[in-house]
Coordinates of C-alpha atoms in Angstrom, one line a residue:
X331 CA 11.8 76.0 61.9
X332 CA 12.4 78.0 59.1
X333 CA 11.1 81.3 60.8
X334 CA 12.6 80.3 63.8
X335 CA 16.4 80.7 61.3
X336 CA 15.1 84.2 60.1
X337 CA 14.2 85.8 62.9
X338 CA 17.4 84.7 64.6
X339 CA 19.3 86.1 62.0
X340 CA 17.3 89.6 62.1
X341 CA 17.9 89.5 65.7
X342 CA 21.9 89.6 64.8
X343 CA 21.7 91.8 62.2
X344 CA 19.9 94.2 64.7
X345 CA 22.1 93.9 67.5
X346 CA 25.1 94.7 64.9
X347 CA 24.1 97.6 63.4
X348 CA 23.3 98.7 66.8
X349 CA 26.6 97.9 68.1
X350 CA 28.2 100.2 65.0
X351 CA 26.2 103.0 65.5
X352 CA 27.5 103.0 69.4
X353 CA 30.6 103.0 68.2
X354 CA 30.9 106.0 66.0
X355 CA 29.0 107.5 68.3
X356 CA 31.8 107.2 71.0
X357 CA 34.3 108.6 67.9
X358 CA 32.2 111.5 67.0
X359 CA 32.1 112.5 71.1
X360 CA 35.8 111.8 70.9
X361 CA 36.9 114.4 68.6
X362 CA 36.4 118.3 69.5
X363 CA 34.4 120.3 67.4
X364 CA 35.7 123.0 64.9
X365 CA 33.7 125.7 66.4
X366 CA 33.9 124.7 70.1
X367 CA 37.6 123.8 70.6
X368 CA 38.5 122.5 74.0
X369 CA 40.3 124.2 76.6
X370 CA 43.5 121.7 76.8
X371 CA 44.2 122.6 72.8
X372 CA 47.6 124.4 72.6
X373 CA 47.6 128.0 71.4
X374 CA 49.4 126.9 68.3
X375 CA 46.6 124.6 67.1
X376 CA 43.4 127.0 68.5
X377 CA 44.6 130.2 66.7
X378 CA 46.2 130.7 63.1
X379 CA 48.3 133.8 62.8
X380 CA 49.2 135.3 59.4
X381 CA 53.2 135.2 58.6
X382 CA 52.9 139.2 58.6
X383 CA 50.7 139.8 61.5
X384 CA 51.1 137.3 64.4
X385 CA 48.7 139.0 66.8
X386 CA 45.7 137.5 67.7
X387 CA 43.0 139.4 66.0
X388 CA 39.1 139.1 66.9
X389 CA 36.5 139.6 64.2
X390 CA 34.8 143.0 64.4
X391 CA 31.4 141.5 63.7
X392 CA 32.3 140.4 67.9
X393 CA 32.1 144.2 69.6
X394 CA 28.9 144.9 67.2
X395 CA 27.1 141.9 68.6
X396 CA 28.2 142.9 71.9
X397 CA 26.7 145.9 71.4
X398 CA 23.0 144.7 70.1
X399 CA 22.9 142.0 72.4
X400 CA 23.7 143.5 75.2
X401 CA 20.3 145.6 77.8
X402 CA 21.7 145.5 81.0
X403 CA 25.1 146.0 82.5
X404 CA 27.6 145.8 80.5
X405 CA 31.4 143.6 80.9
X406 CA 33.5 145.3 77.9
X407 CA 36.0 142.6 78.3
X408 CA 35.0 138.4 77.3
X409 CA 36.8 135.4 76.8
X410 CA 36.4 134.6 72.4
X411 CA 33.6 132.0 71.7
X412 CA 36.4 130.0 70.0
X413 CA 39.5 130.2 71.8
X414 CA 39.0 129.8 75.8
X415 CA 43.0 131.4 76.0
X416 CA 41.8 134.6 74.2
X417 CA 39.9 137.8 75.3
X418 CA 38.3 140.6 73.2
X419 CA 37.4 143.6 74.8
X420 CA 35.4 146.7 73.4
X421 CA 34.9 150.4 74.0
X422 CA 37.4 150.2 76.7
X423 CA 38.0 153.5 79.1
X424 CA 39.5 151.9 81.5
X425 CA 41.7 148.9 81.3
X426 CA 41.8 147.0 84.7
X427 CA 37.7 147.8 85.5
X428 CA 37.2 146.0 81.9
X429 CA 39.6 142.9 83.0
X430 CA 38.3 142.6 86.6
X431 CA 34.3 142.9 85.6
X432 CA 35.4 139.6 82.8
X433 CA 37.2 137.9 85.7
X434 CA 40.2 137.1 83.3
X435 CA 42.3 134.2 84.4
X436 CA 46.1 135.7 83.7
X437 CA 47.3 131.9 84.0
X438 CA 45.2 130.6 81.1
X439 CA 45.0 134.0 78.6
X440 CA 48.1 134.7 76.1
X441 CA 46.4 136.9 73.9
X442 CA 44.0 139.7 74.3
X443 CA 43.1 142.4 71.4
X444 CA 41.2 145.7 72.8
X445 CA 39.5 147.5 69.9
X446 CA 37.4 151.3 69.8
X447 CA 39.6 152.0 73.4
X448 CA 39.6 155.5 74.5
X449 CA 42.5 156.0 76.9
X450 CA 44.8 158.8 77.5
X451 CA 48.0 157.0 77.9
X452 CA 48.7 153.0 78.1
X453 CA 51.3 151.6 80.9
X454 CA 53.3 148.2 80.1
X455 CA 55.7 148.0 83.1
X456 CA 52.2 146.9 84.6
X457 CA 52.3 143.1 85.8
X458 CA 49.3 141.8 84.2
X459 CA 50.5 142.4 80.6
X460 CA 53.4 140.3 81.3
X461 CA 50.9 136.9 80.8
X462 CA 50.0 137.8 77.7
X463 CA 52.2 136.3 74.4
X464 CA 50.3 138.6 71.6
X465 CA 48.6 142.2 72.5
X466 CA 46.6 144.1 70.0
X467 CA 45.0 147.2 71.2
X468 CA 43.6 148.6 67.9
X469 CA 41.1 151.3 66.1
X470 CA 40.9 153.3 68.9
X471 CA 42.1 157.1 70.3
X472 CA 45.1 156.8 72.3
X473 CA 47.8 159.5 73.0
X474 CA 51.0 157.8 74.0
X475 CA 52.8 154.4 75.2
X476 CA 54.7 155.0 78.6
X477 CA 56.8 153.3 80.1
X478 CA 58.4 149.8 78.9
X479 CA 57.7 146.4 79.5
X480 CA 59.1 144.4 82.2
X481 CA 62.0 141.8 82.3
X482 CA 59.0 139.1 83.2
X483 CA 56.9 139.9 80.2
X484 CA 56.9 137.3 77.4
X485 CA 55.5 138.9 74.4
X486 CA 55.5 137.5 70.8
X487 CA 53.4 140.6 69.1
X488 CA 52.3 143.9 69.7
X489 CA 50.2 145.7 67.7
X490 CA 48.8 149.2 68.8
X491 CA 47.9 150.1 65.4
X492 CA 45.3 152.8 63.9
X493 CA 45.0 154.8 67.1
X494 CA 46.5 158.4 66.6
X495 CA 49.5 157.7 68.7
X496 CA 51.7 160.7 69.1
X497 CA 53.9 159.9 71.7
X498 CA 56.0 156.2 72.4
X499 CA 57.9 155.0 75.0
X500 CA 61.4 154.5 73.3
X501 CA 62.5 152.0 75.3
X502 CA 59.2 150.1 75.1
X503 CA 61.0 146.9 73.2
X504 CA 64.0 146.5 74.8
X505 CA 63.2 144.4 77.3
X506 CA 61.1 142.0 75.0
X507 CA 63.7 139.3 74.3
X508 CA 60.9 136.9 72.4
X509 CA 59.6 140.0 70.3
X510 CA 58.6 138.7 66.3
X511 CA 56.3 141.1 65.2
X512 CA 55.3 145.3 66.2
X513 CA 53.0 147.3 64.3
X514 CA 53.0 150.5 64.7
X515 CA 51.1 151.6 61.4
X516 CA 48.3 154.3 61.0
X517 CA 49.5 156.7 64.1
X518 CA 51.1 160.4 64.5
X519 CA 54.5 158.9 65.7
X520 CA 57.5 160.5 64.8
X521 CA 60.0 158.4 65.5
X522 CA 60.9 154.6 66.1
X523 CA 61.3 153.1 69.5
X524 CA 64.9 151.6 70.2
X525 CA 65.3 148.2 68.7
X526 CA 69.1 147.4 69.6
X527 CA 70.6 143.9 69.2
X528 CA 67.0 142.8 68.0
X529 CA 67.0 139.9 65.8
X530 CA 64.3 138.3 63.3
X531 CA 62.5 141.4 64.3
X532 CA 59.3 142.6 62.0
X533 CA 57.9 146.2 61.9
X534 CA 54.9 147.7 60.6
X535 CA 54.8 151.3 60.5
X536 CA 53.1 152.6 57.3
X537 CA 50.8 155.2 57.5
X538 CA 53.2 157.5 59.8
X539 CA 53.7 159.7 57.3
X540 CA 55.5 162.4 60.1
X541 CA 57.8 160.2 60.8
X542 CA 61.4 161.8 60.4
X543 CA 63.6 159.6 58.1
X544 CA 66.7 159.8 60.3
X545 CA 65.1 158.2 63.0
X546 CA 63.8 155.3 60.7
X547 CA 67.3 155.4 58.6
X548 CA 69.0 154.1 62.3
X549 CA 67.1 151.2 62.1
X550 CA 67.0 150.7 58.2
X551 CA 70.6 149.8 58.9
X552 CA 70.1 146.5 60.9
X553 CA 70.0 143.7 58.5
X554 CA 67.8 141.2 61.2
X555 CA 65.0 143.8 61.0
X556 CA 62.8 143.7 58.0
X557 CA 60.1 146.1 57.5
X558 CA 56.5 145.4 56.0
X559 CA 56.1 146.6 52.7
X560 CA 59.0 149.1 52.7
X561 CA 57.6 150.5 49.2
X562 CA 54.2 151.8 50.8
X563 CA 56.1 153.2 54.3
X564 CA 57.3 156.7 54.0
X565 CA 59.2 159.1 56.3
X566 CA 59.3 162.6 56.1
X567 CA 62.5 164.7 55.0
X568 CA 62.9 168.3 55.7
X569 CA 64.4 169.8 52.1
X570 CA 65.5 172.8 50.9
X571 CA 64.9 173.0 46.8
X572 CA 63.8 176.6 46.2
X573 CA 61.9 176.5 49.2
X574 CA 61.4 175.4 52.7
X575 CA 59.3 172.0 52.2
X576 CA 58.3 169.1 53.5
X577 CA 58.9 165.8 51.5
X578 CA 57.8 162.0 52.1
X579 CA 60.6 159.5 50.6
X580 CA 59.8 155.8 50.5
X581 CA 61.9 153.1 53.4
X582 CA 62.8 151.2 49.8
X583 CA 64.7 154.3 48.9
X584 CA 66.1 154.6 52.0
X585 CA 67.5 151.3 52.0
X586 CA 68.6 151.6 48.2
X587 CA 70.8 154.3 49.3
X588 CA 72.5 153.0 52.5
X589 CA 74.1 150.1 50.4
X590 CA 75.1 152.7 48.0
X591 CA 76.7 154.7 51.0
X592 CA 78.2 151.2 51.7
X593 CA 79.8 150.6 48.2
X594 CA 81.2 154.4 48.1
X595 CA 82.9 155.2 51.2
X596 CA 86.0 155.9 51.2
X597 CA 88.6 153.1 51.8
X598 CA 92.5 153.6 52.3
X599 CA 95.2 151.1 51.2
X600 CA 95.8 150.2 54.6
X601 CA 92.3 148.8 54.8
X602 CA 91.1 152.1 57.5
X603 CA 87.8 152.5 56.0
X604 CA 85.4 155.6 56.8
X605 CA 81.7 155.2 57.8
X606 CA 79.5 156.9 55.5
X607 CA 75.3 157.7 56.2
X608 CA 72.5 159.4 55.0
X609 CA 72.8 163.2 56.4
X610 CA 69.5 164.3 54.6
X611 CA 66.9 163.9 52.3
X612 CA 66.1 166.4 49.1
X613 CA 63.0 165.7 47.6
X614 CA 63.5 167.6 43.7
X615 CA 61.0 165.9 41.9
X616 CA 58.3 163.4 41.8
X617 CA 60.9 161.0 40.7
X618 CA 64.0 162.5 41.8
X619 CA 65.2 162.5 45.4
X620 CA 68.7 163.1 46.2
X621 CA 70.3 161.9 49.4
X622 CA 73.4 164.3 51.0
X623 CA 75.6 162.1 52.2
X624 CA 77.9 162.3 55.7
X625 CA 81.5 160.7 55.5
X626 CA 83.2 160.1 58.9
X627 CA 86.6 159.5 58.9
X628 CA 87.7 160.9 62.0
X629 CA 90.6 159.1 64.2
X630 CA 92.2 157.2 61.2
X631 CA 95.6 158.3 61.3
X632 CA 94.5 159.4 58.1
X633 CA 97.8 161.5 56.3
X634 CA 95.5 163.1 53.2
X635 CA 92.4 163.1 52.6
X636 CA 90.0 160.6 51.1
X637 CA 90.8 161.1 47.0
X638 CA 87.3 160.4 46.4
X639 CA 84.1 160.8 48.3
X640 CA 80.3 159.8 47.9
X641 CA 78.0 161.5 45.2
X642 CA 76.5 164.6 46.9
X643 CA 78.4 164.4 50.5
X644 CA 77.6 167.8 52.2
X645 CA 79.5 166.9 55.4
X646 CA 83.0 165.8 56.0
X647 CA 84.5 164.8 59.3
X648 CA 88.4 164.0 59.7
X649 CA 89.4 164.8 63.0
X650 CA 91.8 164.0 65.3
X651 CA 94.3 162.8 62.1
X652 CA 97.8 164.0 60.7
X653 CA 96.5 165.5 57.3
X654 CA 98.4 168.5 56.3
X655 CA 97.2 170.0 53.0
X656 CA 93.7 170.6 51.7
X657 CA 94.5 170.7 47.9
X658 CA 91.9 168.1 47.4
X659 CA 89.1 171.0 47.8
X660 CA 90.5 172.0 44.2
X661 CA 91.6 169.0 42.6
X662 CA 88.8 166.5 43.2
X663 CA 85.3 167.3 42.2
X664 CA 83.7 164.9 44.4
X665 CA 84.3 167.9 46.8
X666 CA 82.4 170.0 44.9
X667 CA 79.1 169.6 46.9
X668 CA 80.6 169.8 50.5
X669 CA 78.9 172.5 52.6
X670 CA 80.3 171.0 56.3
X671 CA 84.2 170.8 57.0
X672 CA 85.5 169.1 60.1
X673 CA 89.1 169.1 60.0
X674 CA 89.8 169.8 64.3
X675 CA 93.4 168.1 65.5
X676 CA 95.6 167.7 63.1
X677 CA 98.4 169.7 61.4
X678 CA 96.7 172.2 58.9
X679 CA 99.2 174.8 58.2
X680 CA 97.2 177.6 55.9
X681 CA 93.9 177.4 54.2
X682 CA 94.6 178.9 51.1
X683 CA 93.9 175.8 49.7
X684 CA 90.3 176.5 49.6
X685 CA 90.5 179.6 47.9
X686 CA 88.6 179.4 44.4
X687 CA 87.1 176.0 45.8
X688 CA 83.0 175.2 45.6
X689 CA 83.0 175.4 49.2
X690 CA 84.4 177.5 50.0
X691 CA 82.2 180.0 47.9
X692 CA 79.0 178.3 50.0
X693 CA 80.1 176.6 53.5
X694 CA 78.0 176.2 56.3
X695 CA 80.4 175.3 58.5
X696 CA 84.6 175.1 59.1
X697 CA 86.1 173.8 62.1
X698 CA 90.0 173.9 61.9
X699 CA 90.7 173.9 66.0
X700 CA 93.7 173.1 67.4
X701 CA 95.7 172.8 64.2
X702 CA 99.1 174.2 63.2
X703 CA 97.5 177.8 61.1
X704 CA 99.6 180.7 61.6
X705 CA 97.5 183.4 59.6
X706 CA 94.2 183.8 58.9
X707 CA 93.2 184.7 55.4
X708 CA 90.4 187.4 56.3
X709 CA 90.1 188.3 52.4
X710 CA 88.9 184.8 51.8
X711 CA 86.3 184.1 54.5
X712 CA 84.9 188.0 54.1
X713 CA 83.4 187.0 51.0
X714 CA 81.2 184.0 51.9
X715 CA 80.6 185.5 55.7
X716 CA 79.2 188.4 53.7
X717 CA 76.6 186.6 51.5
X718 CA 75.7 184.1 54.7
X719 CA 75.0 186.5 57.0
X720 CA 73.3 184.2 59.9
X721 CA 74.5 181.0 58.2
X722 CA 77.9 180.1 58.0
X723 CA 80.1 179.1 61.3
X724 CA 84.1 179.3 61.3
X725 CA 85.9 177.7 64.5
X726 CA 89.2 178.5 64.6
X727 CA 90.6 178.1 68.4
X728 CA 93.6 176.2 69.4
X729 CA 95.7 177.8 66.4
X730 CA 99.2 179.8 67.3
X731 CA 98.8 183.0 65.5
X732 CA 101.5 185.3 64.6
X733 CA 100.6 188.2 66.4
X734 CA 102.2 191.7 64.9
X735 CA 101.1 195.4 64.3
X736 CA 98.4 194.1 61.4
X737 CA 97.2 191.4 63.6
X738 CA 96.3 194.1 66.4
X739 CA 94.6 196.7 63.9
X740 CA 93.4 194.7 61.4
X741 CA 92.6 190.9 62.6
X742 CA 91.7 192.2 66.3
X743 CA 88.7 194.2 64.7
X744 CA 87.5 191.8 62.2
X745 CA 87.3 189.2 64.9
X746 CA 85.0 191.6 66.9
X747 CA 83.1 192.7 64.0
X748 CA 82.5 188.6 62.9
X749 CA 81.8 187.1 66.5
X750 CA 78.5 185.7 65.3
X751 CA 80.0 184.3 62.8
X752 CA 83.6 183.1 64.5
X753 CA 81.7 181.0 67.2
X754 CA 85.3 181.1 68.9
X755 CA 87.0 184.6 68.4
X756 CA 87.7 185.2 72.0
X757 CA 89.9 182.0 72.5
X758 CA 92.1 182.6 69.2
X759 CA 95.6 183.5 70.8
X760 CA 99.0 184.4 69.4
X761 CA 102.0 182.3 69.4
X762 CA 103.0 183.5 72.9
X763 CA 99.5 182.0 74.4
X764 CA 97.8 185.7 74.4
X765 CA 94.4 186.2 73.5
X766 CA 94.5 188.1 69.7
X767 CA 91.5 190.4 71.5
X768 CA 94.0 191.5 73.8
X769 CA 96.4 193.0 71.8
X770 CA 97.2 196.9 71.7
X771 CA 97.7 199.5 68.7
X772 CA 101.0 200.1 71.0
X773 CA 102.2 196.6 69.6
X774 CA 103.0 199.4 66.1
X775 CA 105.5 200.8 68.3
X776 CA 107.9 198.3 68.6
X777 CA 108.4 197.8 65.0
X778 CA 110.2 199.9 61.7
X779 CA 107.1 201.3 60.0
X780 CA 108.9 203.1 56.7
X781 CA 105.3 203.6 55.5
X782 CA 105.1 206.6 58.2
X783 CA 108.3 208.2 56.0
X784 CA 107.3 207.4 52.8
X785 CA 103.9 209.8 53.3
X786 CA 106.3 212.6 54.8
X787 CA 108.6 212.3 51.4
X788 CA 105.7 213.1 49.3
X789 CA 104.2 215.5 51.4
X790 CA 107.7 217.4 51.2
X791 CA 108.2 216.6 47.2
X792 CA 104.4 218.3 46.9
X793 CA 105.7 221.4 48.7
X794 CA 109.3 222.0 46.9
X795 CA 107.2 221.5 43.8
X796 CA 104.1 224.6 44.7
X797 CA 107.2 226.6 46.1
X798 CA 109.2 225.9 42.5
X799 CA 106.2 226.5 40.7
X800 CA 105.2 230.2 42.5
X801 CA 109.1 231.2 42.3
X802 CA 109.2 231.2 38.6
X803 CA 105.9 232.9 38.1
X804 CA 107.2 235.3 40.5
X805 CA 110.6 235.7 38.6
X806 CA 108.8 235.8 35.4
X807 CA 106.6 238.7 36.5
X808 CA 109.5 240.7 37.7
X809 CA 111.5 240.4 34.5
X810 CA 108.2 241.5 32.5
X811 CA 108.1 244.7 34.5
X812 CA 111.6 245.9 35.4
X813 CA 113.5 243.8 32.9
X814 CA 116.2 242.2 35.0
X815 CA 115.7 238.8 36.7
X816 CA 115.6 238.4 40.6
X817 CA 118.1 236.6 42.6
X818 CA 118.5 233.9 42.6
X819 CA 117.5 233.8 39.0
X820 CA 119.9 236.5 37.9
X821 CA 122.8 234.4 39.7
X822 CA 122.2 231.2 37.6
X823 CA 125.6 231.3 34.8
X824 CA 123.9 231.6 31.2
X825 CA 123.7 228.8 28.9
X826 CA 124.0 229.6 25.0
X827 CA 121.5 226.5 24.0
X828 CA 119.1 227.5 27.0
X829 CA 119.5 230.9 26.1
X830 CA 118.6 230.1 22.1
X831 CA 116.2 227.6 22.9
X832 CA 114.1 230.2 24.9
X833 CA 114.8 233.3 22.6
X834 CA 113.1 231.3 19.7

């Protein structure tokens, strides 16, 4: 009876462990493996982007295999061993023959990287890139991005990075409304592609090192785009030291210096404030760069000029104002390093305010149109025209000149001999809307000139005094020989103190 109990009870004990080992089992079958994730996963859970790179990014070890495992034909595009919404392509030469021969399903894939491609130019306005939410075409030799991305497209992250790019569409992003993340870094591009009203926007570019630090400055400025390490990402800066040169400053530098610009440009007591940027870059040493500012304060209804500008500003816009004097070229040494002087429409009435001035001595440029000058101080621009003989650039048109016998033989000839210099000198007029090139020496006629009888004085002063001088040696000579004195000489009544004065 007793072994009849036991072998009952085995029996249970059997059937229970049995039942448990079903069971977990059914869990284990349950739950998806690590390394073969199911196709119904999200994208969110099946792939784990980096904060700074958000592109889907296949191993490399993937394209080598390819390559060993591989004897006859070849597909260069296949769906990742992981992640069924992914594709990896290698070697690619020619993007559609690589997607077809892979029979890619648009409606499942959102991300796709293409490494070692070989193309001459890649097209995004096509319709299949428009499924894809991440594309990375990488470590390959590609010329040039043309053409932008469609209105359809939905893209989270490009990256066309390490390919020798020279050429990009600049347009390519503006379409992208969902853009996060581009990287653009290790190419020959040299200059950023438009990224207006872009927000929470991330760029890569390092390793451009030709790319032109105004184009990059543009963007620098947009506070909802942040660059990756702006420390390590340099633009180049075309400088003029003691030599023509070439110099790389860093994007942190860059942005150091536009809140600088923001914190020193000029503001007026009315609260008119002027906008201030980076015009240029000087590299001077391996630690020292200095950046030439640009102050804009043009249509301000401005009545002087700013008291103060920006350390280093080379360029100075205040058109279309009411300012009247220039004394602050003198009086202000923040003026000292200006080189460009925009001062068309407003009410100027002589520019010998600049004269013993910094620029004055050095200017590039001068633009006084269309104010209220009525002379031109030749004097003062012959000295720097002279040293600058290709550089510097006066615009004077749109001032009434008062036009008189100097203006037609002296200012009409400078203006022809200077007409590489004064960009304008054919459409300076006179006060009665005549061209000062059109002006005649006959002009001379209509006025007093004493300086005419002033040389025909002296000429006749020179002549009475040879004539004086030859009729008393004459007179002289004749009293030596015949001892009497000719007339008029012997007419002249005798004066005792000239007469004792002489005998002694």
């Amino acid at each position: 009876m007793h072994k009849f109990i036991n072998s009952v009870v085995i029996l249970i004990a059997l059937i229970l462990i049995a039942s448990c080992s079903a069971i977990d089992d059914q869990q284990n079958n349950d739950v998806p493996s690590e390394q073969e994730p199911t196709t119904t996963q999200n994208s969110e859970d099946l792939i784990k982007l980096p904060v700074t790179n958000t592109c889907f990014y296949s191993e490399k070890d993937l394209c080598e295999e390819e390559e060993v495992a591989s004897t006859g034909p070849k597909c260069n595009c296949k769906l990742h061993n992981l992640y069924k919404n992914a594709m990896f392509c290698c070697n690619v030469t020619d993007i559609d023959k690589a997607l077809k021969c892979a029979n890619a399903n648009f409606t499942v894939l959102q991300h796709i990287h293409i490494r070692n491609a070989s193309l001459n130019e890649v097209d995004f306005s096509e319709a299949k890139w428009n499924f894809f939410q991440t594309i990375a075409i990488t470590d390959g030799n590609i010329s040039r991005v043309t053409k932008e991305f469609s209105r359809m497209a939905n893209l989270q992250c490009l990256n066309v990075s390490n390919n020798g790019l020279d050429e990009i569409q600049p347009k390519l992003l503006v379409r992208l409304k969902h853009l996060q993340y581009i990287d653009l870094s290790f190419n020959n591009l040299t200059s950023l592609p438009e990224v207006t009203n872009r927000k929470n926007l991330t760029i890569n570019t390092r390793g451009n090192d030709n790319m032109i630090c105004k184009s990059a400055n543009e963007v620098l400025g947009k506070e909802s785009i942040k660059f990756v390490d702006p420390a390590k990402t340099f633009c180049t800066s075309n400088s003029k030291v003691w030599y023509d040169t070439s110099s790389l400053i860093s994007f942190s530098q860059l942005q150091r210096q536009k809140e600088l610009d923001n914190k020193e440009c000029p503001v007026f007591e009315d609260g008119t404030k002027c906008n201030c940027s980076v015009e240029r870059v000087n590299f001077v040493s391996d630690d020292h760069v200095v950046f030439n500012a640009r102050v804009d304060c043009s249509g301000l209804n401005l009545l002087t000029l700013p008291d103060k500008l920006p350390a280093d500003t080379t360029t100075l816009n205040i058109s279309n104002n009411s300012i009247s004097s220039l004394v602050h070229f003198r009086s202000s040494p923040s003026y000292d390093s200006l080189q460009n002087f925009i001062a068309d429409h407003n009410e100027i009435t002589s520019m010998l305010d600049l004269e013993g001035s910094h620029f004055i001595q050095r200017f590039n440029k001068l633009s006084l149109r269309h104010n209220q000058l009525k002379s031109i101080p030749i004097y003062l621009l012959s000295n720097v025209l002279d040293r600058h003989p290709q550089g510097a650039e006066v615009f004077l048109e749109g001032n009434t000149i008062k036009c008189d016998c100097n203006a037609a033989k002296v200012l009409k000839i400078w203006l022809l001999a200077r007409q590489s210099h004064i960009k304008d000198y054919d459409k300076i007029e006179c006060h009665d809307g005549k061209p000062v090139l059109s002006l005649s020496e006959n002009l001379c006629r209509s006025y007093v000139d004493w300086t005419d009888y002033i040389y025909l004085i002296i000429i006749a002063e020179v002549l009475l005094l040879i004539f004086l001088i030859c009729k008393v040696t004459y007179d002289y000579y004749v009293f030596k020989i015949h001892g009497f004195l000719p007339w008029p000489a012997s007419a002249i009544p005798k004066i005792p103190f000239c007469d004792w004065l002489c005998e002694n």
